[in-house]
Short mmCIF file of N, CA and C in Angstrom, two decimals:
data_model
loop_
_atom_site.label_atom_id
_atom_site.label_comp_id
_atom_site.label_asym_id
_atom_site.label_seq_id
_atom_site.Cartn_x
_atom_site.Cartn_y
_atom_site.Cartn_z
N MET A 85 332.24 295.78 52.09
CA MET A 85 333.13 294.75 52.61
C MET A 85 333.28 294.86 54.13
N TYR A 86 333.42 296.10 54.62
CA TYR A 86 333.60 296.34 56.04
C TYR A 86 332.46 295.75 56.86
N LEU A 87 331.22 295.97 56.43
CA LEU A 87 330.06 295.49 57.17
C LEU A 87 329.96 293.97 57.18
N TYR A 88 330.39 293.32 56.09
CA TYR A 88 330.38 291.85 56.06
C TYR A 88 331.41 291.29 57.06
N ILE A 89 332.56 291.93 57.11
CA ILE A 89 333.59 291.49 58.06
C ILE A 89 333.12 291.74 59.49
N LYS A 90 332.46 292.89 59.71
CA LYS A 90 331.92 293.19 61.04
C LYS A 90 330.87 292.17 61.45
N ALA A 91 329.98 291.80 60.52
CA ALA A 91 328.96 290.79 60.82
C ALA A 91 329.60 289.45 61.17
N LEU A 92 330.59 289.04 60.41
CA LEU A 92 331.30 287.78 60.70
C LEU A 92 332.01 287.86 62.05
N HIS A 93 332.59 289.02 62.33
CA HIS A 93 333.26 289.22 63.61
C HIS A 93 332.28 289.02 64.77
N ILE A 94 331.11 289.61 64.66
CA ILE A 94 330.09 289.47 65.71
C ILE A 94 329.65 288.01 65.85
N ILE A 95 329.46 287.32 64.72
CA ILE A 95 329.07 285.91 64.76
C ILE A 95 330.11 285.08 65.50
N PHE A 96 331.39 285.31 65.22
CA PHE A 96 332.43 284.52 65.88
C PHE A 96 332.64 284.93 67.34
N VAL A 97 332.35 286.19 67.67
CA VAL A 97 332.36 286.58 69.08
C VAL A 97 331.29 285.79 69.84
N VAL A 98 330.12 285.68 69.23
CA VAL A 98 329.01 284.94 69.86
C VAL A 98 329.39 283.47 70.05
N THR A 99 329.96 282.84 69.02
CA THR A 99 330.31 281.42 69.17
C THR A 99 331.46 281.24 70.16
N TRP A 100 332.37 282.20 70.20
CA TRP A 100 333.47 282.13 71.18
C TRP A 100 332.92 282.20 72.59
N PHE A 101 332.06 283.18 72.85
CA PHE A 101 331.49 283.30 74.19
C PHE A 101 330.62 282.09 74.54
N SER A 102 329.91 281.56 73.57
CA SER A 102 329.13 280.35 73.84
C SER A 102 330.05 279.24 74.34
N GLY A 103 331.18 279.09 73.68
CA GLY A 103 332.15 278.08 74.10
C GLY A 103 332.72 278.37 75.47
N LEU A 104 333.05 279.64 75.74
CA LEU A 104 333.61 280.00 77.05
C LEU A 104 332.62 279.70 78.17
N PHE A 105 331.35 280.06 77.95
CA PHE A 105 330.35 279.81 78.99
C PHE A 105 330.10 278.32 79.18
N TYR A 106 329.97 277.58 78.10
CA TYR A 106 329.58 276.17 78.21
C TYR A 106 330.74 275.29 78.68
N VAL A 107 331.96 275.60 78.27
CA VAL A 107 333.07 274.72 78.67
C VAL A 107 333.25 274.73 80.18
N VAL A 108 333.06 275.88 80.81
CA VAL A 108 333.20 275.92 82.27
C VAL A 108 332.07 275.13 82.93
N ARG A 109 330.87 275.19 82.36
CA ARG A 109 329.77 274.35 82.88
C ARG A 109 330.19 272.88 82.82
N LEU A 110 330.79 272.47 81.72
CA LEU A 110 331.25 271.09 81.59
C LEU A 110 332.36 270.78 82.59
N PHE A 111 333.26 271.75 82.84
CA PHE A 111 334.29 271.56 83.87
C PHE A 111 333.62 271.33 85.23
N ILE A 112 332.57 272.08 85.51
CA ILE A 112 331.85 271.95 86.78
C ILE A 112 331.24 270.55 86.89
N TYR A 113 330.55 270.12 85.84
CA TYR A 113 329.92 268.79 85.86
C TYR A 113 330.98 267.69 85.98
N ASN A 114 332.09 267.87 85.28
CA ASN A 114 333.18 266.90 85.33
C ASN A 114 333.76 266.83 86.74
N THR A 115 333.90 267.98 87.39
CA THR A 115 334.40 268.03 88.76
C THR A 115 333.41 267.36 89.71
N GLU A 116 332.13 267.66 89.54
CA GLU A 116 331.10 267.07 90.42
C GLU A 116 330.97 265.56 90.22
N ALA A 117 331.38 265.07 89.07
CA ALA A 117 331.34 263.62 88.83
C ALA A 117 332.29 262.88 89.79
N ASN A 118 333.29 263.59 90.31
CA ASN A 118 334.22 262.98 91.27
C ASN A 118 333.51 262.50 92.53
N GLU A 119 332.35 263.07 92.81
CA GLU A 119 331.60 262.71 94.02
C GLU A 119 330.70 261.50 93.82
N LYS A 120 330.63 260.99 92.60
CA LYS A 120 329.75 259.85 92.28
C LYS A 120 330.46 258.53 92.57
N PRO A 121 329.71 257.44 92.65
CA PRO A 121 330.33 256.12 92.78
C PRO A 121 331.25 255.86 91.58
N GLU A 122 332.25 255.01 91.78
CA GLU A 122 333.34 254.82 90.80
C GLU A 122 332.84 254.53 89.38
N THR A 123 331.90 253.62 89.23
CA THR A 123 331.41 253.26 87.89
C THR A 123 330.75 254.46 87.22
N GLU A 124 329.87 255.13 87.94
CA GLU A 124 329.18 256.31 87.40
C GLU A 124 330.19 257.42 87.10
N LYS A 125 331.14 257.62 88.00
CA LYS A 125 332.18 258.63 87.82
C LYS A 125 332.95 258.39 86.53
N ARG A 126 333.36 257.16 86.31
CA ARG A 126 334.15 256.82 85.12
C ARG A 126 333.36 257.09 83.84
N ILE A 127 332.09 256.68 83.83
CA ILE A 127 331.24 256.89 82.64
C ILE A 127 331.03 258.39 82.39
N LEU A 128 330.67 259.12 83.45
CA LEU A 128 330.41 260.56 83.31
C LEU A 128 331.66 261.30 82.85
N GLN A 129 332.80 261.03 83.49
CA GLN A 129 334.01 261.76 83.14
C GLN A 129 334.50 261.41 81.74
N SER A 130 334.25 260.20 81.31
CA SER A 130 334.59 259.83 79.94
C SER A 130 333.75 260.65 78.95
N GLN A 131 332.46 260.72 79.20
CA GLN A 131 331.57 261.48 78.32
C GLN A 131 331.86 262.99 78.38
N PHE A 132 332.05 263.52 79.59
CA PHE A 132 332.37 264.94 79.71
C PHE A 132 333.70 265.26 79.02
N GLY A 133 334.65 264.35 79.13
CA GLY A 133 335.95 264.56 78.47
C GLY A 133 335.79 264.70 76.96
N ILE A 134 334.97 263.86 76.36
CA ILE A 134 334.71 263.94 74.91
C ILE A 134 334.03 265.27 74.58
N MET A 135 333.02 265.63 75.36
CA MET A 135 332.28 266.87 75.10
C MET A 135 333.17 268.10 75.26
N ILE A 136 333.99 268.11 76.31
CA ILE A 136 334.89 269.24 76.55
C ILE A 136 335.88 269.37 75.40
N LYS A 137 336.48 268.26 74.99
CA LYS A 137 337.48 268.31 73.92
C LYS A 137 336.88 268.82 72.62
N ARG A 138 335.72 268.32 72.24
CA ARG A 138 335.08 268.74 70.99
C ARG A 138 334.69 270.22 71.04
N LEU A 139 334.14 270.65 72.17
CA LEU A 139 333.75 272.05 72.30
C LEU A 139 334.97 272.96 72.29
N TRP A 140 335.97 272.61 73.08
CA TRP A 140 337.13 273.48 73.25
C TRP A 140 337.96 273.58 71.97
N LEU A 141 338.26 272.43 71.38
CA LEU A 141 339.13 272.44 70.20
C LEU A 141 338.37 272.65 68.89
N GLY A 142 337.09 272.29 68.86
CA GLY A 142 336.33 272.39 67.62
C GLY A 142 335.54 273.67 67.45
N ILE A 143 335.23 274.33 68.56
CA ILE A 143 334.41 275.56 68.48
C ILE A 143 335.10 276.74 69.15
N THR A 144 335.48 276.57 70.41
CA THR A 144 335.95 277.72 71.19
C THR A 144 337.28 278.28 70.67
N TRP A 145 338.28 277.43 70.51
CA TRP A 145 339.57 277.91 70.01
C TRP A 145 339.46 278.50 68.60
N PRO A 146 338.84 277.79 67.65
CA PRO A 146 338.73 278.40 66.31
C PRO A 146 337.98 279.74 66.35
N SER A 147 336.94 279.84 67.15
CA SER A 147 336.18 281.09 67.24
C SER A 147 337.04 282.22 67.82
N ALA A 148 337.86 281.90 68.82
CA ALA A 148 338.74 282.91 69.41
C ALA A 148 339.75 283.42 68.39
N ILE A 149 340.29 282.52 67.60
CA ILE A 149 341.29 282.90 66.59
C ILE A 149 340.65 283.73 65.48
N ILE A 150 339.51 283.27 64.98
CA ILE A 150 338.83 283.99 63.89
C ILE A 150 338.34 285.35 64.39
N THR A 151 337.86 285.43 65.63
CA THR A 151 337.45 286.71 66.22
C THR A 151 338.61 287.69 66.21
N LEU A 152 339.77 287.22 66.62
CA LEU A 152 340.97 288.08 66.65
C LEU A 152 341.34 288.56 65.26
N ILE A 153 341.37 287.65 64.31
CA ILE A 153 341.74 288.01 62.93
C ILE A 153 340.76 289.03 62.36
N LEU A 154 339.47 288.77 62.53
CA LEU A 154 338.46 289.70 62.00
C LEU A 154 338.49 291.04 62.73
N GLY A 155 338.73 291.03 64.03
CA GLY A 155 338.83 292.27 64.79
C GLY A 155 340.00 293.12 64.32
N LEU A 156 341.14 292.49 64.12
CA LEU A 156 342.32 293.22 63.62
C LEU A 156 342.07 293.75 62.20
N THR A 157 341.36 292.97 61.41
CA THR A 157 341.01 293.42 60.05
C THR A 157 340.11 294.65 60.12
N LEU A 158 339.14 294.66 61.03
CA LEU A 158 338.26 295.82 61.19
C LEU A 158 339.04 297.05 61.62
N ILE A 159 339.97 296.89 62.53
CA ILE A 159 340.80 298.01 62.96
C ILE A 159 341.60 298.54 61.78
N HIS A 160 342.19 297.64 61.01
CA HIS A 160 342.97 298.04 59.84
C HIS A 160 342.11 298.78 58.82
N LEU A 161 340.91 298.26 58.55
CA LEU A 161 340.03 298.89 57.56
C LEU A 161 339.50 300.25 58.04
N SER A 162 339.28 300.40 59.34
CA SER A 162 338.77 301.67 59.85
C SER A 162 339.84 302.76 59.81
N GLY A 163 341.09 302.36 59.94
CA GLY A 163 342.19 303.30 59.82
C GLY A 163 342.43 304.19 61.03
N SER A 164 341.64 304.04 62.08
CA SER A 164 341.86 304.87 63.27
C SER A 164 341.60 304.06 64.53
N VAL A 165 342.29 304.46 65.59
CA VAL A 165 342.11 303.81 66.88
C VAL A 165 341.80 304.90 67.90
N SER A 166 340.59 304.87 68.44
CA SER A 166 340.16 305.88 69.40
C SER A 166 340.44 305.41 70.83
N LEU A 167 340.22 306.31 71.78
CA LEU A 167 340.45 305.97 73.19
C LEU A 167 339.56 304.81 73.63
N TRP A 168 338.28 304.83 73.24
CA TRP A 168 337.38 303.76 73.65
C TRP A 168 337.86 302.42 73.11
N LEU A 169 338.45 302.43 71.91
CA LEU A 169 338.93 301.18 71.32
C LEU A 169 340.13 300.65 72.12
N TRP A 170 340.99 301.55 72.62
CA TRP A 170 342.12 301.10 73.44
C TRP A 170 341.62 300.47 74.74
N VAL A 171 340.58 301.05 75.32
CA VAL A 171 340.00 300.48 76.54
C VAL A 171 339.41 299.11 76.23
N LYS A 172 338.70 299.02 75.11
CA LYS A 172 338.12 297.73 74.69
C LYS A 172 339.22 296.71 74.46
N ILE A 173 340.31 297.12 73.84
CA ILE A 173 341.44 296.21 73.60
C ILE A 173 342.02 295.72 74.93
N GLY A 174 342.04 296.60 75.93
CA GLY A 174 342.50 296.19 77.26
C GLY A 174 341.61 295.10 77.84
N PHE A 175 340.29 295.28 77.73
CA PHE A 175 339.37 294.23 78.20
C PHE A 175 339.55 292.95 77.39
N LEU A 176 339.79 293.10 76.10
CA LEU A 176 339.98 291.92 75.26
C LEU A 176 341.26 291.17 75.63
N ALA A 177 342.30 291.91 75.99
CA ALA A 177 343.53 291.26 76.46
C ALA A 177 343.22 290.43 77.72
N GLY A 178 342.41 291.00 78.61
CA GLY A 178 341.99 290.25 79.80
C GLY A 178 341.16 289.03 79.43
N LEU A 179 340.31 289.18 78.43
CA LEU A 179 339.47 288.06 77.98
C LEU A 179 340.33 286.94 77.40
N TYR A 180 341.35 287.29 76.62
CA TYR A 180 342.23 286.24 76.09
C TYR A 180 343.04 285.60 77.22
N ALA A 181 343.43 286.37 78.23
CA ALA A 181 344.11 285.77 79.40
C ALA A 181 343.17 284.78 80.08
N TYR A 182 341.89 285.15 80.22
CA TYR A 182 340.88 284.26 80.77
C TYR A 182 340.77 282.99 79.92
N HIS A 183 340.75 283.16 78.60
CA HIS A 183 340.69 282.03 77.67
C HIS A 183 341.87 281.08 77.91
N PHE A 184 343.07 281.64 78.05
CA PHE A 184 344.25 280.80 78.29
C PHE A 184 344.17 280.10 79.65
N SER A 185 343.56 280.75 80.65
CA SER A 185 343.39 280.09 81.94
C SER A 185 342.45 278.89 81.81
N LEU A 186 341.43 279.03 80.96
CA LEU A 186 340.52 277.91 80.72
C LEU A 186 341.23 276.79 79.97
N HIS A 187 342.17 277.16 79.10
CA HIS A 187 342.93 276.13 78.40
C HIS A 187 343.76 275.32 79.40
N GLN A 188 344.30 276.01 80.40
CA GLN A 188 345.05 275.31 81.45
C GLN A 188 344.13 274.35 82.20
N LEU A 189 342.91 274.79 82.52
CA LEU A 189 341.94 273.91 83.19
C LEU A 189 341.59 272.73 82.29
N TYR A 190 341.44 272.99 80.99
CA TYR A 190 341.14 271.93 80.03
C TYR A 190 342.24 270.86 80.08
N ARG A 191 343.49 271.31 80.05
CA ARG A 191 344.61 270.36 80.06
C ARG A 191 344.66 269.58 81.38
N GLU A 192 344.42 270.26 82.49
CA GLU A 192 344.45 269.59 83.80
C GLU A 192 343.35 268.55 83.91
N GLN A 193 342.12 268.94 83.55
CA GLN A 193 341.02 267.99 83.68
C GLN A 193 341.21 266.80 82.74
N ALA A 194 341.81 267.03 81.58
CA ALA A 194 342.08 265.92 80.67
C ALA A 194 343.05 264.91 81.31
N LYS A 195 343.89 265.39 82.24
CA LYS A 195 344.83 264.52 82.94
C LYS A 195 344.26 264.00 84.27
N GLY A 196 343.00 264.36 84.57
CA GLY A 196 342.39 263.91 85.82
C GLY A 196 342.75 264.76 87.02
N ILE A 197 343.25 265.97 86.77
CA ILE A 197 343.61 266.89 87.86
C ILE A 197 342.46 267.87 88.06
N PHE A 198 341.94 267.92 89.29
CA PHE A 198 340.82 268.80 89.62
C PHE A 198 341.23 269.68 90.79
N ARG A 199 341.77 270.86 90.48
CA ARG A 199 342.27 271.77 91.53
C ARG A 199 341.19 272.61 92.17
N PHE A 200 340.06 272.77 91.49
CA PHE A 200 339.05 273.70 91.96
C PHE A 200 337.74 272.98 92.26
N THR A 201 337.02 273.52 93.24
CA THR A 201 335.70 272.98 93.55
C THR A 201 334.71 273.47 92.51
N SER A 202 333.52 272.87 92.51
CA SER A 202 332.50 273.31 91.56
C SER A 202 332.06 274.75 91.87
N THR A 203 332.07 275.14 93.13
CA THR A 203 331.71 276.53 93.48
C THR A 203 332.76 277.50 92.96
N GLN A 204 334.03 277.16 93.11
CA GLN A 204 335.09 278.03 92.58
C GLN A 204 334.98 278.15 91.06
N LEU A 205 334.64 277.06 90.40
CA LEU A 205 334.47 277.11 88.95
C LEU A 205 333.25 277.93 88.56
N ARG A 206 332.20 277.88 89.35
CA ARG A 206 331.01 278.71 89.08
C ARG A 206 331.38 280.19 89.14
N ILE A 207 332.18 280.55 90.12
CA ILE A 207 332.63 281.94 90.23
C ILE A 207 333.50 282.30 89.02
N TRP A 208 334.41 281.41 88.66
CA TRP A 208 335.30 281.66 87.52
C TRP A 208 334.50 281.78 86.21
N ASN A 209 333.40 281.06 86.12
CA ASN A 209 332.54 281.10 84.94
C ASN A 209 331.97 282.50 84.73
N GLU A 210 331.73 283.24 85.81
CA GLU A 210 331.14 284.57 85.70
C GLU A 210 332.11 285.63 85.23
N VAL A 211 333.39 285.33 85.22
CA VAL A 211 334.38 286.28 84.71
C VAL A 211 334.07 286.62 83.25
N ALA A 212 333.68 285.61 82.48
CA ALA A 212 333.33 285.84 81.07
C ALA A 212 332.13 286.79 80.96
N THR A 213 331.20 286.70 81.89
CA THR A 213 330.04 287.60 81.88
C THR A 213 330.48 289.04 82.04
N VAL A 214 331.39 289.29 82.97
CA VAL A 214 331.88 290.65 83.20
C VAL A 214 332.58 291.17 81.94
N PHE A 215 333.42 290.35 81.33
CA PHE A 215 334.08 290.78 80.09
C PHE A 215 333.07 291.03 78.98
N LEU A 216 332.07 290.18 78.86
CA LEU A 216 331.06 290.35 77.83
C LEU A 216 330.33 291.69 77.99
N VAL A 217 329.89 291.98 79.20
CA VAL A 217 329.17 293.24 79.44
C VAL A 217 330.08 294.43 79.15
N ALA A 218 331.31 294.38 79.62
CA ALA A 218 332.24 295.50 79.40
C ALA A 218 332.49 295.73 77.92
N VAL A 219 332.78 294.68 77.18
CA VAL A 219 333.10 294.83 75.76
C VAL A 219 331.89 295.29 74.95
N VAL A 220 330.72 294.73 75.22
CA VAL A 220 329.53 295.13 74.48
C VAL A 220 329.18 296.58 74.78
N MET A 221 329.25 296.97 76.05
CA MET A 221 328.95 298.36 76.40
C MET A 221 329.93 299.31 75.71
N LEU A 222 331.20 298.95 75.67
CA LEU A 222 332.18 299.79 75.00
C LEU A 222 331.94 299.86 73.50
N ALA A 223 331.51 298.76 72.93
CA ALA A 223 331.27 298.74 71.48
C ALA A 223 330.01 299.51 71.09
N VAL A 224 328.99 299.47 71.94
CA VAL A 224 327.70 300.05 71.55
C VAL A 224 327.53 301.49 72.02
N VAL A 225 327.84 301.78 73.28
CA VAL A 225 327.60 303.12 73.81
C VAL A 225 328.90 303.88 74.09
N LYS A 226 329.93 303.55 73.39
CA LYS A 226 331.29 304.04 73.62
C LYS A 226 331.39 305.54 73.94
N ASN A 227 330.82 306.38 73.13
CA ASN A 227 331.01 307.83 73.31
C ASN A 227 330.09 308.44 74.35
N THR A 228 329.03 307.74 74.72
CA THR A 228 328.10 308.29 75.70
C THR A 228 328.26 307.64 77.07
N LEU A 229 329.17 306.69 77.17
CA LEU A 229 329.38 305.96 78.42
C LEU A 229 330.23 306.78 79.38
N SER A 230 329.72 306.99 80.57
CA SER A 230 330.48 307.67 81.62
C SER A 230 331.43 306.66 82.27
N TRP A 231 332.67 307.05 82.47
CA TRP A 231 333.64 306.15 83.10
C TRP A 231 333.19 305.76 84.49
N VAL A 232 332.68 306.73 85.24
CA VAL A 232 332.25 306.46 86.61
C VAL A 232 331.08 305.48 86.62
N TRP A 233 330.05 305.76 85.81
CA TRP A 233 328.89 304.87 85.78
C TRP A 233 329.23 303.52 85.16
N GLY A 234 330.13 303.52 84.20
CA GLY A 234 330.56 302.26 83.60
C GLY A 234 331.22 301.35 84.62
N LEU A 235 332.17 301.91 85.39
CA LEU A 235 332.84 301.12 86.43
C LEU A 235 331.88 300.73 87.54
N ALA A 236 331.01 301.66 87.92
CA ALA A 236 330.01 301.35 88.96
C ALA A 236 329.09 300.22 88.49
N GLY A 237 328.72 300.26 87.22
CA GLY A 237 327.88 299.20 86.66
C GLY A 237 328.57 297.85 86.69
N LEU A 238 329.86 297.82 86.34
CA LEU A 238 330.61 296.55 86.37
C LEU A 238 330.73 296.02 87.80
N VAL A 239 331.01 296.91 88.74
CA VAL A 239 331.11 296.47 90.15
C VAL A 239 329.75 295.96 90.61
N GLY A 240 328.69 296.68 90.27
CA GLY A 240 327.34 296.23 90.63
C GLY A 240 327.02 294.88 90.03
N LEU A 241 327.39 294.68 88.78
CA LEU A 241 327.18 293.38 88.13
C LEU A 241 327.91 292.27 88.87
N MET A 242 329.16 292.54 89.27
CA MET A 242 329.92 291.52 89.99
C MET A 242 329.27 291.18 91.33
N VAL A 243 328.75 292.19 92.02
CA VAL A 243 328.08 291.96 93.30
C VAL A 243 326.84 291.08 93.09
N VAL A 244 326.05 291.41 92.07
CA VAL A 244 324.85 290.63 91.78
C VAL A 244 325.21 289.19 91.42
N LEU A 245 326.24 289.01 90.60
CA LEU A 245 326.66 287.65 90.20
C LEU A 245 327.13 286.84 91.41
N MET A 246 327.93 287.46 92.28
CA MET A 246 328.41 286.74 93.47
C MET A 246 327.25 286.40 94.40
N ALA A 247 326.30 287.32 94.55
CA ALA A 247 325.13 287.04 95.38
C ALA A 247 324.33 285.88 94.78
N GLY A 248 324.19 285.86 93.47
CA GLY A 248 323.47 284.77 92.82
C GLY A 248 324.14 283.43 93.05
N ILE A 249 325.46 283.40 93.01
CA ILE A 249 326.20 282.15 93.26
C ILE A 249 326.00 281.71 94.70
N LYS A 250 326.05 282.65 95.64
CA LYS A 250 325.84 282.31 97.06
C LYS A 250 324.43 281.77 97.29
N ILE A 251 323.44 282.42 96.69
CA ILE A 251 322.04 281.97 96.83
C ILE A 251 321.89 280.58 96.25
N TYR A 252 322.46 280.35 95.06
CA TYR A 252 322.37 279.03 94.43
C TYR A 252 323.01 277.96 95.32
N LYS A 253 324.14 278.27 95.90
CA LYS A 253 324.82 277.31 96.78
C LYS A 253 323.95 276.98 98.00
N MET A 254 323.31 278.01 98.57
CA MET A 254 322.42 277.76 99.73
C MET A 254 321.21 276.92 99.32
N LEU A 255 320.66 277.17 98.14
CA LEU A 255 319.50 276.41 97.69
C LEU A 255 319.85 274.96 97.38
N ARG A 256 321.06 274.71 96.92
CA ARG A 256 321.50 273.34 96.63
C ARG A 256 321.63 272.52 97.89
N LYS A 257 321.93 273.15 99.00
CA LYS A 257 322.12 272.41 100.26
C LYS A 257 320.83 272.30 100.96
#
């Protein structure tokens, strides 16, 4: 039973992250539609609004909830909580905070409020990447992971991601 729940947990983690990554891409496209002529802008934002709503409410939110339920079930069935699991739970708390921040963006864009540029949203999109790497590394190599190298790896990843965003911005211009 434990392994079936673990498999389902992993499946819903994947669908949750898929939603987190793609919804921000849609926020970016929706924001960039503001730069189009009025007719094109209206058509694009109408379509992006439908896509965002279906993805966010139909896939991302349900996956986040089911991931949480299955994760808590796994903790309960294992009967123990180790230090690495507490660290992972800390990253997961940050990931859920990130999820709620995206929900705020979802609500704002649905009302036609665009507080962030597409570049700022591209940077915000990479936050999920950092959480994904941290959580997977903690889940897979938990006992052999050095704290120093783990943190250095995360900082290195963030540097590479920011450099990639800067390069992409230069290439677009």
